[in-house]
Amino acid sequence: MNREILFRGKCFGNWRYGSYVHFDKKPTHNCYNCNYKDFIVTNEEDGEHYYPITDLSSIGQYTGLKDKNGKQIFEGDILEYIGKRKDNMNKVYRRKIVFHEGMFALLSKELQAYSALKHHCMEDGRSAWRVIGNIHDNPEIIE
């Protein structure tokens, strides 16, 4: 497989990036905090680490795309685009990244419409938009 599968989630207020694991039952192996069932798992120099996800609503998957500045785009991110055509010159557009009907999409609050994220990419595969925050740390940006 040649695509990166990566998740992020908030663990005691800090973002962690890695694999997402959910245990239906209490884990039997030695883990950081067995009171949780959802974890971000990282492989670091000193071994495998299980970080309990303390805010389940924060779990988001990497879309496989990067913004115009090369930053990874995750589900739940807020992207911004500034119009460049005559009819929308300097108009600011902000959209939330969601997973909808089998694809990552930009959700327009004003129109309640979805647009495939991949349709907003430049020739080098990066999005023409830029990440300006996310719905968990900066919800006021999109309201």
PDB file of C-alpha atoms in Angstrom:
ATOM      1  CA  MET A   1       0.000   0.000   0.000  1.00  0.00           C
ATOM      2  CA  ASN A   2       1.415   3.391  -0.908  1.00  0.00           C
ATOM      3  CA  ARG A   3      -0.831   5.715   1.067  1.00  0.00           C
ATOM      4  CA  GLU A   4      -0.324   6.967   4.584  1.00  0.00           C
ATOM      5  CA  ILE A   5      -3.060   5.997   7.026  1.00  0.00           C
ATOM      6  CA  LEU A   6      -2.839   8.275  10.031  1.00  0.00           C
ATOM      7  CA  PHE A   7      -5.217   9.458  12.723  1.00  0.00           C
ATOM      8  CA  ARG A   8      -5.140  12.160  15.342  1.00  0.00           C
ATOM      9  CA  GLY A   9      -6.982  12.524  18.608  1.00  0.00           C
ATOM     10  CA  LYS A  10      -6.858  14.584  21.780  1.00  0.00           C
ATOM     11  CA  CYS A  11      -5.248  12.824  24.719  1.00  0.00           C
ATOM     12  CA  PHE A  12      -5.524  14.819  27.937  1.00  0.00           C
ATOM     13  CA  GLY A  13      -5.572  18.072  25.941  1.00  0.00           C
ATOM     14  CA  ASN A  14      -2.644  17.208  23.645  1.00  0.00           C
ATOM     15  CA  TRP A  15      -2.888  16.121  20.019  1.00  0.00           C
ATOM     16  CA  ARG A  16      -1.414  12.691  19.294  1.00  0.00           C
ATOM     17  CA  TYR A  17      -0.813  11.308  15.802  1.00  0.00           C
ATOM     18  CA  GLY A  18      -0.580   7.628  14.901  1.00  0.00           C
ATOM     19  CA  SER A  19      -2.771   4.558  14.477  1.00  0.00           C
ATOM     20  CA  TYR A  20      -6.262   4.511  15.947  1.00  0.00           C
ATOM     21  CA  VAL A  21      -7.250   1.491  18.041  1.00  0.00           C
ATOM     22  CA  HIS A  22     -10.581   0.746  19.709  1.00  0.00           C
ATOM     23  CA  PHE A  23     -10.933  -2.104  22.194  1.00  0.00           C
ATOM     24  CA  ASP A  24     -14.431  -3.534  22.691  1.00  0.00           C
ATOM     25  CA  LYS A  25     -13.361  -4.843  26.077  1.00  0.00           C
ATOM     26  CA  LYS A  26     -10.938  -3.532  28.643  1.00  0.00           C
ATOM     27  CA  PRO A  27      -7.402  -4.108  27.262  1.00  0.00           C
ATOM     28  CA  THR A  28      -5.563  -6.999  28.870  1.00  0.00           C
ATOM     29  CA  HIS A  29      -2.087  -5.838  27.890  1.00  0.00           C
ATOM     30  CA  ASN A  30      -0.093  -3.311  29.866  1.00  0.00           C
ATOM     31  CA  CYS A  31      -1.266   0.097  28.649  1.00  0.00           C
ATOM     32  CA  TYR A  32      -0.961   3.637  29.916  1.00  0.00           C
ATOM     33  CA  ASN A  33      -4.528   3.920  31.199  1.00  0.00           C
ATOM     34  CA  CYS A  34      -6.852   0.929  30.925  1.00  0.00           C
ATOM     35  CA  ASN A  35      -9.937   2.968  31.851  1.00  0.00           C
ATOM     36  CA  TYR A  36     -10.177   3.964  28.182  1.00  0.00           C
ATOM     37  CA  LYS A  37     -11.092   1.919  25.104  1.00  0.00           C
ATOM     38  CA  ASP A  38      -9.850   4.267  22.359  1.00  0.00           C
ATOM     39  CA  PHE A  39      -6.175   4.972  21.782  1.00  0.00           C
ATOM     40  CA  ILE A  40      -3.723   6.630  19.430  1.00  0.00           C
ATOM     41  CA  VAL A  41      -0.798   4.240  19.098  1.00  0.00           C
ATOM     42  CA  THR A  42       2.644   5.532  18.165  1.00  0.00           C
ATOM     43  CA  ASN A  43       5.863   3.705  17.431  1.00  0.00           C
ATOM     44  CA  GLU A  44       8.733   5.646  18.916  1.00  0.00           C
ATOM     45  CA  GLU A  45      12.404   4.913  19.526  1.00  0.00           C
ATOM     46  CA  ASP A  46      11.649   3.568  22.983  1.00  0.00           C
ATOM     47  CA  GLY A  47       8.780   1.369  21.774  1.00  0.00           C
ATOM     48  CA  GLU A  48       5.050   1.388  21.212  1.00  0.00           C
ATOM     49  CA  HIS A  49       2.964   3.944  23.119  1.00  0.00           C
ATOM     50  CA  TYR A  50      -0.795   3.852  23.730  1.00  0.00           C
ATOM     51  CA  TYR A  51      -2.264   7.320  24.314  1.00  0.00           C
ATOM     52  CA  PRO A  52      -5.871   7.243  25.582  1.00  0.00           C
ATOM     53  CA  ILE A  53      -8.204   9.454  23.578  1.00  0.00           C
ATOM     54  CA  THR A  54      -9.981  11.569  26.180  1.00  0.00           C
ATOM     55  CA  ASP A  55     -12.095  13.512  23.656  1.00  0.00           C
ATOM     56  CA  LEU A  56     -13.682  10.997  21.269  1.00  0.00           C
ATOM     57  CA  SER A  57     -15.167  13.762  19.103  1.00  0.00           C
ATOM     58  CA  SER A  58     -11.603  14.843  18.239  1.00  0.00           C
ATOM     59  CA  ILE A  59     -10.713  11.636  16.354  1.00  0.00           C
ATOM     60  CA  GLY A  60      -9.949  12.495  12.742  1.00  0.00           C
ATOM     61  CA  GLN A  61      -8.300  10.742   9.833  1.00  0.00           C
ATOM     62  CA  TYR A  62      -5.591  12.183   7.608  1.00  0.00           C
ATOM     63  CA  THR A  63      -7.066  12.833   4.166  1.00  0.00           C
ATOM     64  CA  GLY A  64      -3.875  11.945   2.331  1.00  0.00           C
ATOM     65  CA  LEU A  65      -3.666  15.523   1.047  1.00  0.00           C
ATOM     66  CA  LYS A  66      -1.714  18.574   2.124  1.00  0.00           C
ATOM     67  CA  ASP A  67      -2.685  22.209   2.013  1.00  0.00           C
ATOM     68  CA  LYS A  68      -1.004  24.801  -0.203  1.00  0.00           C
ATOM     69  CA  ASN A  69       1.749  25.203   2.432  1.00  0.00           C
ATOM     70  CA  GLY A  70       2.430  21.471   2.726  1.00  0.00           C
ATOM     71  CA  LYS A  71       0.539  20.932   6.018  1.00  0.00           C
ATOM     72  CA  GLN A  72      -1.361  17.647   6.373  1.00  0.00           C
ATOM     73  CA  ILE A  73      -5.158  17.991   6.143  1.00  0.00           C
ATOM     74  CA  PHE A  74      -7.217  16.032   8.692  1.00  0.00           C
ATOM     75  CA  GLU A  75     -10.906  15.433   9.122  1.00  0.00           C
ATOM     76  CA  GLY A  76     -12.166  18.290  11.332  1.00  0.00           C
ATOM     77  CA  ASP A  77      -9.708  20.854   9.955  1.00  0.00           C
ATOM     78  CA  ILE A  78     -10.903  24.265   8.827  1.00  0.00           C
ATOM     79  CA  LEU A  79      -9.576  25.402   5.466  1.00  0.00           C
ATOM     80  CA  GLU A  80      -9.534  28.864   3.950  1.00  0.00           C
ATOM     81  CA  TYR A  81      -9.333  30.053   0.362  1.00  0.00           C
ATOM     82  CA  ILE A  82      -9.149  33.648  -0.884  1.00  0.00           C
ATOM     83  CA  GLY A  83     -10.797  34.240  -4.255  1.00  0.00           C
ATOM     84  CA  LYS A  84      -8.602  35.157  -7.207  1.00  0.00           C
ATOM     85  CA  ARG A  85     -11.090  35.519 -10.082  1.00  0.00           C
ATOM     86  CA  LYS A  86     -12.749  38.795 -11.122  1.00  0.00           C
ATOM     87  CA  ASP A  87     -16.119  37.715  -9.713  1.00  0.00           C
ATOM     88  CA  ASN A  88     -14.755  36.694  -6.276  1.00  0.00           C
ATOM     89  CA  MET A  89     -11.524  38.690  -5.905  1.00  0.00           C
ATOM     90  CA  ASN A  90     -10.367  38.652  -2.264  1.00  0.00           C
ATOM     91  CA  LYS A  91     -13.560  36.947  -1.042  1.00  0.00           C
ATOM     92  CA  VAL A  92     -12.735  34.686   1.919  1.00  0.00           C
ATOM     93  CA  TYR A  93     -14.121  31.151   1.880  1.00  0.00           C
ATOM     94  CA  ARG A  94     -13.912  28.875   4.934  1.00  0.00           C
ATOM     95  CA  ARG A  95     -14.872  25.211   4.948  1.00  0.00           C
ATOM     96  CA  LYS A  96     -14.797  22.296   7.381  1.00  0.00           C
ATOM     97  CA  ILE A  97     -13.296  18.943   6.318  1.00  0.00           C
ATOM     98  CA  VAL A  98     -15.726  16.051   6.786  1.00  0.00           C
ATOM     99  CA  PHE A  99     -15.976  12.442   5.631  1.00  0.00           C
ATOM    100  CA  HIS A 100     -19.192  12.220   3.593  1.00  0.00           C
ATOM    101  CA  GLU A 101     -20.498   9.389   1.412  1.00  0.00           C
ATOM    102  CA  GLY A 102     -17.111   7.672   1.053  1.00  0.00           C
ATOM    103  CA  MET A 103     -14.968  10.765   0.457  1.00  0.00           C
ATOM    104  CA  PHE A 104     -13.292  13.623   2.258  1.00  0.00           C
ATOM    105  CA  ALA A 105     -15.164  16.796   1.444  1.00  0.00           C
ATOM    106  CA  LEU A 106     -15.341  20.502   2.129  1.00  0.00           C
ATOM    107  CA  LEU A 107     -18.600  21.385   3.879  1.00  0.00           C
ATOM    108  CA  SER A 108     -20.081  24.774   3.108  1.00  0.00           C
ATOM    109  CA  LYS A 109     -22.102  26.046   6.077  1.00  0.00           C
ATOM    110  CA  GLU A 110     -23.895  28.669   3.976  1.00  0.00           C
ATOM    111  CA  LEU A 111     -25.022  26.275   1.252  1.00  0.00           C
ATOM    112  CA  GLN A 112     -25.155  23.009   3.261  1.00  0.00           C
ATOM    113  CA  ALA A 113     -23.311  21.450   0.327  1.00  0.00           C
ATOM    114  CA  TYR A 114     -20.352  19.100   0.044  1.00  0.00           C
ATOM    115  CA  SER A 115     -17.511  19.389  -2.446  1.00  0.00           C
ATOM    116  CA  ALA A 116     -14.913  16.632  -2.891  1.00  0.00           C
ATOM    117  CA  LEU A 117     -11.606  17.770  -1.388  1.00  0.00           C
ATOM    118  CA  LYS A 118      -9.646  16.174  -4.229  1.00  0.00           C
ATOM    119  CA  HIS A 119     -11.375  18.543  -6.693  1.00  0.00           C
ATOM    120  CA  HIS A 120      -9.643  21.468  -4.998  1.00  0.00           C
ATOM    121  CA  CYS A 121      -6.103  20.244  -5.611  1.00  0.00           C
ATOM    122  CA  MET A 122      -3.373  21.761  -7.700  1.00  0.00           C
ATOM    123  CA  GLU A 123      -1.231  19.832 -10.194  1.00  0.00           C
ATOM    124  CA  ASP A 124       1.306  18.825  -7.523  1.00  0.00           C
ATOM    125  CA  GLY A 125      -1.455  17.186  -5.440  1.00  0.00           C
ATOM    126  CA  ARG A 126      -1.627  19.869  -2.761  1.00  0.00           C
ATOM    127  CA  SER A 127      -4.897  21.599  -2.007  1.00  0.00           C
ATOM    128  CA  ALA A 128      -5.333  25.194  -3.184  1.00  0.00           C
ATOM    129  CA  TRP A 129      -6.711  25.895   0.311  1.00  0.00           C
ATOM    130  CA  ARG A 130      -4.777  26.374   3.566  1.00  0.00           C
ATOM    131  CA  VAL A 131      -5.413  24.954   7.038  1.00  0.00           C
ATOM    132  CA  ILE A 132      -6.232  27.753   9.491  1.00  0.00           C
ATOM    133  CA  GLY A 133      -7.340  25.649  12.469  1.00  0.00           C
ATOM    134  CA  ASN A 134      -9.742  22.901  13.405  1.00  0.00           C
ATOM    135  CA  ILE A 135     -13.235  22.575  14.845  1.00  0.00           C
ATOM    136  CA  HIS A 136     -11.930  21.372  18.213  1.00  0.00           C
ATOM    137  CA  ASP A 137      -9.405  24.117  19.010  1.00  0.00           C
ATOM    138  CA  ASN A 138     -10.894  26.963  16.952  1.00  0.00           C
ATOM    139  CA  PRO A 139     -14.680  26.435  16.482  1.00  0.00           C
ATOM    140  CA  GLU A 140     -15.271  30.187  16.334  1.00  0.00           C
ATOM    141  CA  ILE A 141     -13.449  30.381  12.984  1.00  0.00           C
ATOM    142  CA  ILE A 142     -16.220  28.518  11.167  1.00  0.00           C
ATOM    143  CA  GLU A 143     -19.306  29.696  13.097  1.00  0.00           C
TER     144      GLU A 143
END
